Amino acid sequence: MLEILQNLEFTPFLLSFKLAALTTLILFILCLPLAWYLSQTSSKAKPFLEAVTALPIVLPPSVLGFYILFALSQNSPIGAFFDEYFDVKLVFNFTGLVVASCFYSLPFMVQPLQSGFENINKNMLEASYVSGKSKFETIFRVAIPNIKPALMTAIIVTFAHTVGEFGVVLMVGGSIPDETKVASVAIYEMVEIMDYTSAHIYSAIMVVISFLVLLSVYMFNSKQNKKFGGFHK
């Protein structure tokens, strides 16, 4: 058993964590204003935007992966533009994985943030505006500090969801060692060659990571609920 552990390649896990960290950071920056807008707007376009952001949840990963692959390939205007002007290929490399992961994990960042913003006491926001604070200051000094459970849920679940991606990353990135071969793809290849011992070890590591991530979310939210519950009493 010790010999098997010594021979295991852990680069796929490092790639998975790197991909998840970059995806989470990018989505946080992009989704924060989007979630705020969706939580505050009464526009007729709101249901359409919510449906678009939630689409990756219901679409099969193979369908989403196919369209992302098509959109980023050199045969598409987007892929051709980046290839010609920036000499950047967006498929079968790590850059393409990041782009694909941002699409795939989008709802897992947007929805918790939107829910958190919607549950904020409106009187707090109005008081901020009345006191002369701008919308930007209100978001960062009033809104965000009061949605810590939602914020933590969005960040951790997005990270964990990205670590566990398979269908989308396989279609867009393939399985290039040290470049696009993440942990989920490595497990799939081990099963294909019937290396079940290594697949068990990799899978067990993924189960432990997923459990610890979810446990941290629930423990943090429970602590926050007790804190604010005691405050309100």
PDB file of N, CA, C and O in Angstrom, residues 127-196:
ATOM      1  N   ALA A 127     -30.866  53.680   5.013  1.00  0.00           N
ATOM      2  CA  ALA A 127     -30.144  54.538   5.956  1.00  0.00           C
ATOM      3  C   ALA A 127     -28.765  54.899   5.418  1.00  0.00           C
ATOM      4  O   ALA A 127     -28.282  56.023   5.609  1.00  0.00           O
ATOM      5  N   SER A 128     -28.132  53.948   4.717  1.00  0.00           N
ATOM      6  CA  SER A 128     -26.826  54.206   4.124  1.00  0.00           C
ATOM      7  C   SER A 128     -26.926  55.276   3.042  1.00  0.00           C
ATOM      8  O   SER A 128     -26.098  56.193   2.991  1.00  0.00           O
ATOM      9  N   TYR A 129     -27.946  55.156   2.203  1.00  0.00           N
ATOM     10  CA  TYR A 129     -28.126  56.143   1.131  1.00  0.00           C
ATOM     11  C   TYR A 129     -28.461  57.530   1.703  1.00  0.00           C
ATOM     12  O   TYR A 129     -27.954  58.551   1.241  1.00  0.00           O
ATOM     13  N   VAL A 130     -29.308  57.543   2.737  1.00  0.00           N
ATOM     14  CA  VAL A 130     -29.710  58.809   3.355  1.00  0.00           C
ATOM     15  C   VAL A 130     -28.510  59.499   3.997  1.00  0.00           C
ATOM     16  O   VAL A 130     -28.403  60.737   3.984  1.00  0.00           O
ATOM     17  N   SER A 131     -27.587  58.692   4.532  1.00  0.00           N
ATOM     18  CA  SER A 131     -26.412  59.284   5.188  1.00  0.00           C
ATOM     19  C   SER A 131     -25.368  59.789   4.187  1.00  0.00           C
ATOM     20  O   SER A 131     -24.328  60.297   4.592  1.00  0.00           O
ATOM     21  N   GLY A 132     -25.675  59.629   2.908  1.00  0.00           N
ATOM     22  CA  GLY A 132     -24.793  60.179   1.883  1.00  0.00           C
ATOM     23  C   GLY A 132     -23.819  59.212   1.255  1.00  0.00           C
ATOM     24  O   GLY A 132     -22.998  59.596   0.426  1.00  0.00           O
ATOM     25  N   LYS A 133     -23.897  57.934   1.624  1.00  0.00           N
ATOM     26  CA  LYS A 133     -22.988  56.944   1.043  1.00  0.00           C
ATOM     27  C   LYS A 133     -23.426  56.603  -0.385  1.00  0.00           C
ATOM     28  O   LYS A 133     -24.618  56.526  -0.674  1.00  0.00           O
ATOM     29  N   SER A 134     -22.461  56.394  -1.245  1.00  0.00           N
ATOM     30  CA  SER A 134     -22.748  56.009  -2.630  1.00  0.00           C
ATOM     31  C   SER A 134     -23.169  54.547  -2.682  1.00  0.00           C
ATOM     32  O   SER A 134     -23.057  53.812  -1.695  1.00  0.00           O
ATOM     33  N   LYS A 135     -23.629  54.133  -3.860  1.00  0.00           N
ATOM     34  CA  LYS A 135     -24.024  52.730  -4.025  1.00  0.00           C
ATOM     35  C   LYS A 135     -22.822  51.818  -3.807  1.00  0.00           C
ATOM     36  O   LYS A 135     -22.935  50.744  -3.196  1.00  0.00           O
ATOM     37  N   PHE A 136     -21.655  52.226  -4.300  1.00  0.00           N
ATOM     38  CA  PHE A 136     -20.438  51.435  -4.133  1.00  0.00           C
ATOM     39  C   PHE A 136     -20.101  51.273  -2.655  1.00  0.00           C
ATOM     40  O   PHE A 136     -19.798  50.169  -2.180  1.00  0.00           O
ATOM     41  N   GLU A 137     -20.139  52.368  -1.907  1.00  0.00           N
ATOM     42  CA  GLU A 137     -19.842  52.309  -0.476  1.00  0.00           C
ATOM     43  C   GLU A 137     -20.879  51.479   0.265  1.00  0.00           C
ATOM     44  O   GLU A 137     -20.546  50.737   1.205  1.00  0.00           O
ATOM     45  N   THR A 138     -22.134  51.584  -0.143  1.00  0.00           N
ATOM     46  CA  THR A 138     -23.203  50.814   0.500  1.00  0.00           C
ATOM     47  C   THR A 138     -22.990  49.323   0.321  1.00  0.00           C
ATOM     48  O   THR A 138     -23.169  48.531   1.255  1.00  0.00           O
ATOM     49  N   ILE A 139     -22.579  48.935  -0.876  1.00  0.00           N
ATOM     50  CA  ILE A 139     -22.348  47.515  -1.143  1.00  0.00           C
ATOM     51  C   ILE A 139     -21.215  46.977  -0.275  1.00  0.00           C
ATOM     52  O   ILE A 139     -21.342  45.921   0.362  1.00  0.00           O
ATOM     53  N   PHE A 140     -20.090  47.695  -0.232  1.00  0.00           N
ATOM     54  CA  PHE A 140     -18.894  47.169   0.425  1.00  0.00           C
ATOM     55  C   PHE A 140     -18.837  47.443   1.927  1.00  0.00           C
ATOM     56  O   PHE A 140     -18.151  46.721   2.652  1.00  0.00           O
ATOM     57  N   ARG A 141     -19.547  48.480   2.393  1.00  0.00           N
ATOM     58  CA  ARG A 141     -19.492  48.788   3.828  1.00  0.00           C
ATOM     59  C   ARG A 141     -20.728  48.342   4.605  1.00  0.00           C
ATOM     60  O   ARG A 141     -20.676  48.222   5.824  1.00  0.00           O
ATOM     61  N   VAL A 142     -21.823  48.126   3.884  1.00  0.00           N
ATOM     62  CA  VAL A 142     -23.063  47.740   4.559  1.00  0.00           C
ATOM     63  C   VAL A 142     -23.530  46.354   4.118  1.00  0.00           C
ATOM     64  O   VAL A 142     -23.763  45.466   4.945  1.00  0.00           O
ATOM     65  N   ALA A 143     -23.659  46.158   2.804  1.00  0.00           N
ATOM     66  CA  ALA A 143     -24.246  44.917   2.303  1.00  0.00           C
ATOM     67  C   ALA A 143     -23.341  43.707   2.528  1.00  0.00           C
ATOM     68  O   ALA A 143     -23.751  42.722   3.159  1.00  0.00           O
ATOM     69  N   ILE A 144     -22.127  43.767   2.029  1.00  0.00           N
ATOM     70  CA  ILE A 144     -21.235  42.598   2.100  1.00  0.00           C
ATOM     71  C   ILE A 144     -20.943  42.161   3.540  1.00  0.00           C
ATOM     72  O   ILE A 144     -20.989  40.959   3.840  1.00  0.00           O
ATOM     73  N   PRO A 145     -20.651  43.082   4.489  1.00  0.00           N
ATOM     74  CA  PRO A 145     -20.425  42.626   5.866  1.00  0.00           C
ATOM     75  C   PRO A 145     -21.628  41.932   6.501  1.00  0.00           C
ATOM     76  O   PRO A 145     -21.469  41.204   7.486  1.00  0.00           O
ATOM     77  N   ASN A 146     -22.818  42.139   5.938  1.00  0.00           N
ATOM     78  CA  ASN A 146     -24.030  41.539   6.515  1.00  0.00           C
ATOM     79  C   ASN A 146     -24.499  40.291   5.777  1.00  0.00           C
ATOM     80  O   ASN A 146     -25.592  39.785   6.050  1.00  0.00           O
ATOM     81  N   ILE A 147     -23.685  39.792   4.835  1.00  0.00           N
ATOM     82  CA  ILE A 147     -24.057  38.543   4.155  1.00  0.00           C
ATOM     83  C   ILE A 147     -22.917  37.529   4.258  1.00  0.00           C
ATOM     84  O   ILE A 147     -22.679  36.764   3.321  1.00  0.00           O
ATOM     85  N   LYS A 148     -22.241  37.503   5.395  1.00  0.00           N
ATOM     86  CA  LYS A 148     -21.094  36.607   5.543  1.00  0.00           C
ATOM     87  C   LYS A 148     -21.425  35.132   5.305  1.00  0.00           C
ATOM     88  O   LYS A 148     -20.668  34.435   4.615  1.00  0.00           O
ATOM     89  N   PRO A 149     -22.531  34.595   5.842  1.00  0.00           N
ATOM     90  CA  PRO A 149     -22.845  33.186   5.548  1.00  0.00           C
ATOM     91  C   PRO A 149     -23.043  32.924   4.057  1.00  0.00           C
ATOM     92  O   PRO A 149     -22.533  31.940   3.525  1.00  0.00           O
ATOM     93  N   ALA A 150     -23.770  33.812   3.375  1.00  0.00           N
ATOM     94  CA  ALA A 150     -23.995  33.649   1.940  1.00  0.00           C
ATOM     95  C   ALA A 150     -22.687  33.790   1.171  1.00  0.00           C
ATOM     96  O   ALA A 150     -22.435  33.058   0.200  1.00  0.00           O
ATOM     97  N   LEU A 151     -21.852  34.707   1.614  1.00  0.00           N
ATOM     98  CA  LEU A 151     -20.562  34.943   0.963  1.00  0.00           C
ATOM     99  C   LEU A 151     -19.674  33.717   1.095  1.00  0.00           C
ATOM    100  O   LEU A 151     -19.061  33.261   0.113  1.00  0.00           O
ATOM    101  N   MET A 152     -19.609  33.173   2.304  1.00  0.00           N
ATOM    102  CA  MET A 152     -18.777  31.998   2.531  1.00  0.00           C
ATOM    103  C   MET A 152     -19.310  30.800   1.760  1.00  0.00           C
ATOM    104  O   MET A 152     -18.538  30.024   1.169  1.00  0.00           O
ATOM    105  N   THR A 153     -20.625  30.641   1.731  1.00  0.00           N
ATOM    106  CA  THR A 153     -21.231  29.539   0.975  1.00  0.00           C
ATOM    107  C   THR A 153     -20.897  29.647  -0.501  1.00  0.00           C
ATOM    108  O   THR A 153     -20.515  28.657  -1.135  1.00  0.00           O
ATOM    109  N   ALA A 154     -21.031  30.840  -1.060  1.00  0.00           N
ATOM    110  CA  ALA A 154     -20.755  31.044  -2.487  1.00  0.00           C
ATOM    111  C   ALA A 154     -19.312  30.697  -2.827  1.00  0.00           C
ATOM    112  O   ALA A 154     -19.045  29.985  -3.808  1.00  0.00           O
ATOM    113  N   ILE A 155     -18.373  31.169  -2.009  1.00  0.00           N
ATOM    114  CA  ILE A 155     -16.957  30.948  -2.297  1.00  0.00           C
ATOM    115  C   ILE A 155     -16.574  29.477  -2.162  1.00  0.00           C
ATOM    116  O   ILE A 155     -15.947  28.888  -3.053  1.00  0.00           O
ATOM    117  N   ILE A 156     -16.987  28.855  -1.055  1.00  0.00           N
ATOM    118  CA  ILE A 156     -16.574  27.478  -0.793  1.00  0.00           C
ATOM    119  C   ILE A 156     -17.251  26.498  -1.747  1.00  0.00           C
ATOM    120  O   ILE A 156     -16.611  25.583  -2.276  1.00  0.00           O
ATOM    121  N   VAL A 157     -18.554  26.668  -1.983  1.00  0.00           N
ATOM    122  CA  VAL A 157     -19.257  25.752  -2.874  1.00  0.00           C
ATOM    123  C   VAL A 157     -18.766  25.897  -4.312  1.00  0.00           C
ATOM    124  O   VAL A 157     -18.635  24.907  -5.038  1.00  0.00           O
ATOM    125  N   THR A 158     -18.474  27.114  -4.741  1.00  0.00           N
ATOM    126  CA  THR A 158     -17.922  27.319  -6.088  1.00  0.00           C
ATOM    127  C   THR A 158     -16.577  26.626  -6.211  1.00  0.00           C
ATOM    128  O   THR A 158     -16.298  25.957  -7.220  1.00  0.00           O
ATOM    129  N   PHE A 159     -15.743  26.771  -5.205  1.00  0.00           N
ATOM    130  CA  PHE A 159     -14.428  26.119  -5.213  1.00  0.00           C
ATOM    131  C   PHE A 159     -14.581  24.604  -5.290  1.00  0.00           C
ATOM    132  O   PHE A 159     -13.956  23.945  -6.123  1.00  0.00           O
ATOM    133  N   ALA A 160     -15.449  24.048  -4.432  1.00  0.00           N
ATOM    134  CA  ALA A 160     -15.632  22.599  -4.382  1.00  0.00           C
ATOM    135  C   ALA A 160     -16.241  22.071  -5.677  1.00  0.00           C
ATOM    136  O   ALA A 160     -15.852  21.012  -6.178  1.00  0.00           O
ATOM    137  N   HIS A 161     -17.200  22.814  -6.214  1.00  0.00           N
ATOM    138  CA  HIS A 161     -17.843  22.390  -7.463  1.00  0.00           C
ATOM    139  C   HIS A 161     -16.836  22.362  -8.606  1.00  0.00           C
ATOM    140  O   HIS A 161     -16.859  21.455  -9.444  1.00  0.00           O
ATOM    141  N   THR A 162     -15.942  23.326  -8.641  1.00  0.00           N
ATOM    142  CA  THR A 162     -14.927  23.372  -9.695  1.00  0.00           C
ATOM    143  C   THR A 162     -13.931  22.226  -9.554  1.00  0.00           C
ATOM    144  O   THR A 162     -13.514  21.625 -10.549  1.00  0.00           O
ATOM    145  N   VAL A 163     -13.553  21.906  -8.320  1.00  0.00           N
ATOM    146  CA  VAL A 163     -12.636  20.790  -8.088  1.00  0.00           C
ATOM    147  C   VAL A 163     -13.230  19.485  -8.624  1.00  0.00           C
ATOM    148  O   VAL A 163     -12.514  18.636  -9.162  1.00  0.00           O
ATOM    149  N   GLY A 164     -14.552  19.343  -8.515  1.00  0.00           N
ATOM    150  CA  GLY A 164     -15.213  18.106  -8.924  1.00  0.00           C
ATOM    151  C   GLY A 164     -15.671  18.060 -10.373  1.00  0.00           C
ATOM    152  O   GLY A 164     -16.300  17.075 -10.786  1.00  0.00           O
ATOM    153  N   GLU A 165     -15.366  19.064 -11.160  1.00  0.00           N
ATOM    154  CA  GLU A 165     -15.795  19.075 -12.567  1.00  0.00           C
ATOM    155  C   GLU A 165     -15.196  17.899 -13.328  1.00  0.00           C
ATOM    156  O   GLU A 165     -14.077  17.488 -13.081  1.00  0.00           O
ATOM    157  N   PHE A 166     -15.985  17.415 -14.303  1.00  0.00           N
ATOM    158  CA  PHE A 166     -15.469  16.335 -15.140  1.00  0.00           C
ATOM    159  C   PHE A 166     -15.817  16.530 -16.618  1.00  0.00           C
ATOM    160  O   PHE A 166     -14.943  16.733 -17.457  1.00  0.00           O
ATOM    161  N   GLY A 167     -17.118  16.483 -16.938  1.00  0.00           N
ATOM    162  CA  GLY A 167     -17.537  16.502 -18.337  1.00  0.00           C
ATOM    163  C   GLY A 167     -17.065  17.718 -19.103  1.00  0.00           C
ATOM    164  O   GLY A 167     -16.518  17.610 -20.210  1.00  0.00           O
ATOM    165  N   VAL A 168     -17.247  18.892 -18.530  1.00  0.00           N
ATOM    166  CA  VAL A 168     -16.887  20.136 -19.212  1.00  0.00           C
ATOM    167  C   VAL A 168     -15.374  20.233 -19.393  1.00  0.00           C
ATOM    168  O   VAL A 168     -14.886  20.558 -20.485  1.00  0.00           O
ATOM    169  N   VAL A 169     -14.615  19.940 -18.335  1.00  0.00           N
ATOM    170  CA  VAL A 169     -13.153  20.072 -18.431  1.00  0.00           C
ATOM    171  C   VAL A 169     -12.559  19.033 -19.373  1.00  0.00           C
ATOM    172  O   VAL A 169     -11.560  19.293 -20.063  1.00  0.00           O
ATOM    173  N   LEU A 170     -13.168  17.869 -19.435  1.00  0.00           N
ATOM    174  CA  LEU A 170     -12.667  16.829 -20.342  1.00  0.00           C
ATOM    175  C   LEU A 170     -12.870  17.239 -21.796  1.00  0.00           C
ATOM    176  O   LEU A 170     -11.977  17.055 -22.638  1.00  0.00           O
ATOM    177  N   MET A 171     -14.026  17.821 -22.099  1.00  0.00           N
ATOM    178  CA  MET A 171     -14.322  18.206 -23.474  1.00  0.00           C
ATOM    179  C   MET A 171     -13.499  19.415 -23.913  1.00  0.00           C
ATOM    180  O   MET A 171     -13.033  19.482 -25.054  1.00  0.00           O
ATOM    181  N   VAL A 172     -13.322  20.372 -23.025  1.00  0.00           N
ATOM    182  CA  VAL A 172     -12.620  21.611 -23.398  1.00  0.00           C
ATOM    183  C   VAL A 172     -11.109  21.467 -23.259  1.00  0.00           C
ATOM    184  O   VAL A 172     -10.352  22.021 -24.063  1.00  0.00           O
ATOM    185  N   GLY A 173     -10.654  20.720 -22.255  1.00  0.00           N
ATOM    186  CA  GLY A 173      -9.222  20.637 -21.994  1.00  0.00           C
ATOM    187  C   GLY A 173      -8.573  19.325 -22.371  1.00  0.00           C
ATOM    188  O   GLY A 173      -7.360  19.258 -22.515  1.00  0.00           O
ATOM    189  N   GLY A 174      -9.385  18.276 -22.511  1.00  0.00           N
ATOM    190  CA  GLY A 174      -8.800  16.976 -22.787  1.00  0.00           C
ATOM    191  C   GLY A 174      -8.079  16.431 -21.577  1.00  0.00           C
ATOM    192  O   GLY A 174      -8.445  16.705 -20.436  1.00  0.00           O
ATOM    193  N   SER A 175      -7.012  15.680 -21.823  1.00  0.00           N
ATOM    194  CA  SER A 175      -6.240  15.085 -20.728  1.00  0.00           C
ATOM    195  C   SER A 175      -4.756  15.207 -21.037  1.00  0.00           C
ATOM    196  O   SER A 175      -4.085  14.230 -21.366  1.00  0.00           O
ATOM    197  N   ILE A 176      -4.252  16.427 -20.906  1.00  0.00           N
ATOM    198  CA  ILE A 176      -2.838  16.689 -21.168  1.00  0.00           C
ATOM    199  C   ILE A 176      -2.098  16.729 -19.827  1.00  0.00           C
ATOM    200  O   ILE A 176      -2.405  17.576 -18.982  1.00  0.00           O
ATOM    201  N   PRO A 177      -1.167  15.813 -19.594  1.00  0.00           N
ATOM    202  CA  PRO A 177      -0.457  15.778 -18.304  1.00  0.00           C
ATOM    203  C   PRO A 177       0.189  17.125 -17.972  1.00  0.00           C
ATOM    204  O   PRO A 177       0.761  17.789 -18.840  1.00  0.00           O
ATOM    205  N   ASP A 178       0.058  17.518 -16.711  1.00  0.00           N
ATOM    206  CA  ASP A 178       0.628  18.765 -16.186  1.00  0.00           C
ATOM    207  C   ASP A 178       0.024  20.019 -16.808  1.00  0.00           C
ATOM    208  O   ASP A 178       0.515  21.127 -16.584  1.00  0.00           O
ATOM    209  N   GLU A 179      -1.031  19.877 -17.584  1.00  0.00           N
ATOM    210  CA  GLU A 179      -1.657  21.029 -18.235  1.00  0.00           C
ATOM    211  C   GLU A 179      -3.170  21.049 -18.021  1.00  0.00           C
ATOM    212  O   GLU A 179      -3.717  22.023 -17.519  1.00  0.00           O
ATOM    213  N   THR A 180      -3.856  19.973 -18.383  1.00  0.00           N
ATOM    214  CA  THR A 180      -5.324  19.930 -18.260  1.00  0.00           C
ATOM    215  C   THR A 180      -5.830  18.660 -17.580  1.00  0.00           C
ATOM    216  O   THR A 180      -7.033  18.498 -17.428  1.00  0.00           O
ATOM    217  N   LYS A 181      -4.935  17.778 -17.190  1.00  0.00           N
ATOM    218  CA  LYS A 181      -5.352  16.520 -16.563  1.00  0.00           C
ATOM    219  C   LYS A 181      -5.605  16.745 -15.073  1.00  0.00           C
ATOM    220  O   LYS A 181      -4.739  16.581 -14.231  1.00  0.00           O
ATOM    221  N   VAL A 182      -6.838  17.131 -14.762  1.00  0.00           N
ATOM    222  CA  VAL A 182      -7.215  17.394 -13.371  1.00  0.00           C
ATOM    223  C   VAL A 182      -7.596  16.076 -12.690  1.00  0.00           C
ATOM    224  O   VAL A 182      -7.636  15.020 -13.331  1.00  0.00           O
ATOM    225  N   ALA A 183      -7.907  16.143 -11.405  1.00  0.00           N
ATOM    226  CA  ALA A 183      -8.129  14.931 -10.613  1.00  0.00           C
ATOM    227  C   ALA A 183      -9.286  14.084 -11.134  1.00  0.00           C
ATOM    228  O   ALA A 183      -9.190  12.858 -11.219  1.00  0.00           O
ATOM    229  N   SER A 184     -10.407  14.729 -11.490  1.00  0.00           N
ATOM    230  CA  SER A 184     -11.573  13.974 -11.958  1.00  0.00           C
ATOM    231  C   SER A 184     -11.265  13.227 -13.253  1.00  0.00           C
ATOM    232  O   SER A 184     -11.714  12.087 -13.450  1.00  0.00           O
ATOM    233  N   VAL A 185     -10.501  13.847 -14.144  1.00  0.00           N
ATOM    234  CA  VAL A 185     -10.113  13.195 -15.397  1.00  0.00           C
ATOM    235  C   VAL A 185      -9.145  12.046 -15.124  1.00  0.00           C
ATOM    236  O   VAL A 185      -9.231  10.979 -15.755  1.00  0.00           O
ATOM    237  N   ALA A 186      -8.243  12.247 -14.179  1.00  0.00           N
ATOM    238  CA  ALA A 186      -7.287  11.194 -13.822  1.00  0.00           C
ATOM    239  C   ALA A 186      -8.019   9.957 -13.295  1.00  0.00           C
ATOM    240  O   ALA A 186      -7.661   8.817 -13.643  1.00  0.00           O
ATOM    241  N   ILE A 187      -9.042  10.163 -12.472  1.00  0.00           N
ATOM    242  CA  ILE A 187      -9.826   9.034 -11.944  1.00  0.00           C
ATOM    243  C   ILE A 187     -10.509   8.286 -13.082  1.00  0.00           C
ATOM    244  O   ILE A 187     -10.518   7.047 -13.123  1.00  0.00           O
ATOM    245  N   TYR A 188     -11.082   9.025 -14.018  1.00  0.00           N
ATOM    246  CA  TYR A 188     -11.757   8.416 -15.169  1.00  0.00           C
ATOM    247  C   TYR A 188     -10.790   7.543 -15.959  1.00  0.00           C
ATOM    248  O   TYR A 188     -11.122   6.414 -16.359  1.00  0.00           O
ATOM    249  N   GLU A 189      -9.569   8.026 -16.178  1.00  0.00           N
ATOM    250  CA  GLU A 189      -8.592   7.261 -16.944  1.00  0.00           C
ATOM    251  C   GLU A 189      -8.134   6.022 -16.179  1.00  0.00           C
ATOM    252  O   GLU A 189      -7.883   4.972 -16.781  1.00  0.00           O
ATOM    253  N   MET A 190      -8.028   6.129 -14.850  1.00  0.00           N
ATOM    254  CA  MET A 190      -7.654   4.966 -14.047  1.00  0.00           C
ATOM    255  C   MET A 190      -8.699   3.860 -14.147  1.00  0.00           C
ATOM    256  O   MET A 190      -8.378   2.675 -14.244  1.00  0.00           O
ATOM    257  N   VAL A 191      -9.973   4.261 -14.132  1.00  0.00           N
ATOM    258  CA  VAL A 191     -11.047   3.277 -14.263  1.00  0.00           C
ATOM    259  C   VAL A 191     -11.010   2.641 -15.644  1.00  0.00           C
ATOM    260  O   VAL A 191     -11.240   1.437 -15.799  1.00  0.00           O
ATOM    261  N   GLU A 192     -10.718   3.449 -16.665  1.00  0.00           N
ATOM    262  CA  GLU A 192     -10.651   2.928 -18.034  1.00  0.00           C
ATOM    263  C   GLU A 192      -9.593   1.838 -18.185  1.00  0.00           C
ATOM    264  O   GLU A 192      -9.804   0.868 -18.924  1.00  0.00           O
ATOM    265  N   ILE A 193      -8.454   2.017 -17.518  1.00  0.00           N
ATOM    266  CA  ILE A 193      -7.390   1.011 -17.621  1.00  0.00           C
ATOM    267  C   ILE A 193      -7.479  -0.016 -16.495  1.00  0.00           C
ATOM    268  O   ILE A 193      -6.576  -0.832 -16.311  1.00  0.00           O
ATOM    269  N   MET A 194      -8.585   0.051 -15.732  1.00  0.00           N
ATOM    270  CA  MET A 194      -8.883  -0.896 -14.648  1.00  0.00           C
ATOM    271  C   MET A 194      -7.842  -0.856 -13.518  1.00  0.00           C
ATOM    272  O   MET A 194      -7.548  -1.864 -12.887  1.00  0.00           O
ATOM    273  N   ASP A 195      -7.286   0.329 -13.300  1.00  0.00           N
ATOM    274  CA  ASP A 195      -6.404   0.528 -12.148  1.00  0.00           C
ATOM    275  C   ASP A 195      -7.278   0.975 -10.973  1.00  0.00           C
ATOM    276  O   ASP A 195      -7.259   2.133 -10.555  1.00  0.00           O
ATOM    277  N   TYR A 196      -8.028   0.021 -10.447  1.00  0.00           N
ATOM    278  CA  TYR A 196      -9.036   0.357  -9.445  1.00  0.00           C
ATOM    279  C   TYR A 196      -8.429   0.774  -8.106  1.00  0.00           C
ATOM    280  O   TYR A 196      -9.045   1.545  -7.366  1.00  0.00           O
TER     281      TYR A 196
END
